[in-house]
Short mmCIF file of N, CA and C in Angstrom, two decimals:
data_model
loop_
_atom_site.label_atom_id
_atom_site.label_comp_id
_atom_site.label_asym_id
_atom_site.label_seq_id
_atom_site.Cartn_x
_atom_site.Cartn_y
_atom_site.Cartn_z
N MET F 11 0.84 -1.21 0.00
CA MET F 11 0.00 0.00 0.00
C MET F 11 0.87 1.25 0.00
N ALA F 12 2.04 1.17 0.61
CA ALA F 12 2.90 2.35 0.73
C ALA F 12 3.50 2.74 -0.62
N TYR F 13 3.60 1.76 -1.55
CA TYR F 13 4.22 2.05 -2.84
C TYR F 13 3.37 3.03 -3.66
N GLY F 14 2.06 3.02 -3.42
CA GLY F 14 1.16 3.89 -4.19
C GLY F 14 1.34 5.36 -3.86
N VAL F 15 2.04 5.68 -2.75
CA VAL F 15 2.20 7.07 -2.34
C VAL F 15 3.16 7.79 -3.28
N ASP F 16 4.16 7.08 -3.81
CA ASP F 16 5.18 7.71 -4.66
C ASP F 16 4.57 8.22 -5.97
N GLY F 17 3.68 7.43 -6.57
CA GLY F 17 3.11 7.85 -7.85
C GLY F 17 2.01 6.91 -8.29
N CYS F 18 1.48 7.16 -9.47
CA CYS F 18 0.37 6.35 -9.96
C CYS F 18 0.85 5.02 -10.53
N GLY F 19 2.13 4.91 -10.83
CA GLY F 19 2.67 3.71 -11.47
C GLY F 19 2.40 2.43 -10.70
N PRO F 20 2.99 2.29 -9.49
CA PRO F 20 2.83 1.04 -8.73
C PRO F 20 1.46 0.91 -8.07
N ASN F 21 0.62 1.92 -8.21
CA ASN F 21 -0.64 1.93 -7.47
C ASN F 21 -1.60 0.86 -7.97
N PHE F 22 -1.50 0.47 -9.26
CA PHE F 22 -2.47 -0.47 -9.82
C PHE F 22 -2.11 -1.92 -9.50
N LEU F 23 -0.89 -2.16 -9.01
CA LEU F 23 -0.46 -3.53 -8.73
C LEU F 23 -1.30 -4.19 -7.64
N PRO F 24 -1.57 -3.54 -6.51
CA PRO F 24 -2.43 -4.18 -5.48
C PRO F 24 -3.83 -4.45 -6.01
N GLY F 25 -4.33 -3.59 -6.88
CA GLY F 25 -5.65 -3.80 -7.46
C GLY F 25 -5.70 -5.07 -8.28
N ILE F 26 -4.64 -5.29 -9.10
CA ILE F 26 -4.58 -6.50 -9.92
C ILE F 26 -4.49 -7.72 -9.01
N ALA F 27 -3.71 -7.63 -7.95
CA ALA F 27 -3.57 -8.77 -7.02
C ALA F 27 -4.92 -9.10 -6.38
N VAL F 28 -5.68 -8.07 -5.99
CA VAL F 28 -6.99 -8.30 -5.37
C VAL F 28 -7.93 -8.97 -6.36
N VAL F 29 -7.91 -8.50 -7.62
CA VAL F 29 -8.78 -9.09 -8.65
C VAL F 29 -8.42 -10.55 -8.87
N VAL F 30 -7.12 -10.85 -8.93
CA VAL F 30 -6.68 -12.24 -9.14
C VAL F 30 -7.13 -13.12 -7.98
N VAL F 31 -7.00 -12.61 -6.75
CA VAL F 31 -7.41 -13.40 -5.57
C VAL F 31 -8.91 -13.66 -5.61
N ILE F 32 -9.69 -12.65 -5.97
CA ILE F 32 -11.15 -12.83 -6.04
C ILE F 32 -11.51 -13.86 -7.10
N ILE F 33 -10.85 -13.79 -8.27
CA ILE F 33 -11.13 -14.75 -9.34
C ILE F 33 -10.77 -16.16 -8.87
N LEU F 34 -9.64 -16.31 -8.20
CA LEU F 34 -9.24 -17.63 -7.71
C LEU F 34 -10.24 -18.15 -6.69
N LEU F 35 -10.73 -17.27 -5.82
CA LEU F 35 -11.73 -17.69 -4.83
C LEU F 35 -13.02 -18.13 -5.52
N LEU F 36 -13.43 -17.40 -6.55
CA LEU F 36 -14.65 -17.77 -7.27
C LEU F 36 -14.47 -19.12 -7.96
N ILE F 37 -13.29 -19.35 -8.55
CA ILE F 37 -13.03 -20.64 -9.21
C ILE F 37 -13.04 -21.76 -8.17
N ALA F 38 -12.41 -21.51 -7.01
CA ALA F 38 -12.36 -22.53 -5.96
C ALA F 38 -13.77 -22.84 -5.46
N MET F 39 -14.60 -21.81 -5.28
CA MET F 39 -15.98 -22.03 -4.81
C MET F 39 -16.77 -22.79 -5.87
N GLY F 40 -16.49 -22.50 -7.14
CA GLY F 40 -17.18 -23.21 -8.22
C GLY F 40 -16.81 -24.68 -8.24
N ILE F 41 -15.56 -24.99 -7.90
CA ILE F 41 -15.12 -26.39 -7.88
C ILE F 41 -15.71 -27.11 -6.67
N VAL F 42 -15.70 -26.42 -5.51
CA VAL F 42 -16.18 -27.06 -4.27
C VAL F 42 -17.68 -27.30 -4.34
N PHE F 43 -18.42 -26.25 -4.76
CA PHE F 43 -19.88 -26.38 -4.78
C PHE F 43 -20.34 -26.79 -6.18
#
């Protein structure tokens, strides 16, 4: 989170990580249920 303070460049990286985690959770839930 601290990297986003320097500029807009690294700010989108945590967002991509969150999206990937959510997609993986949805896939895992789809497999389990």
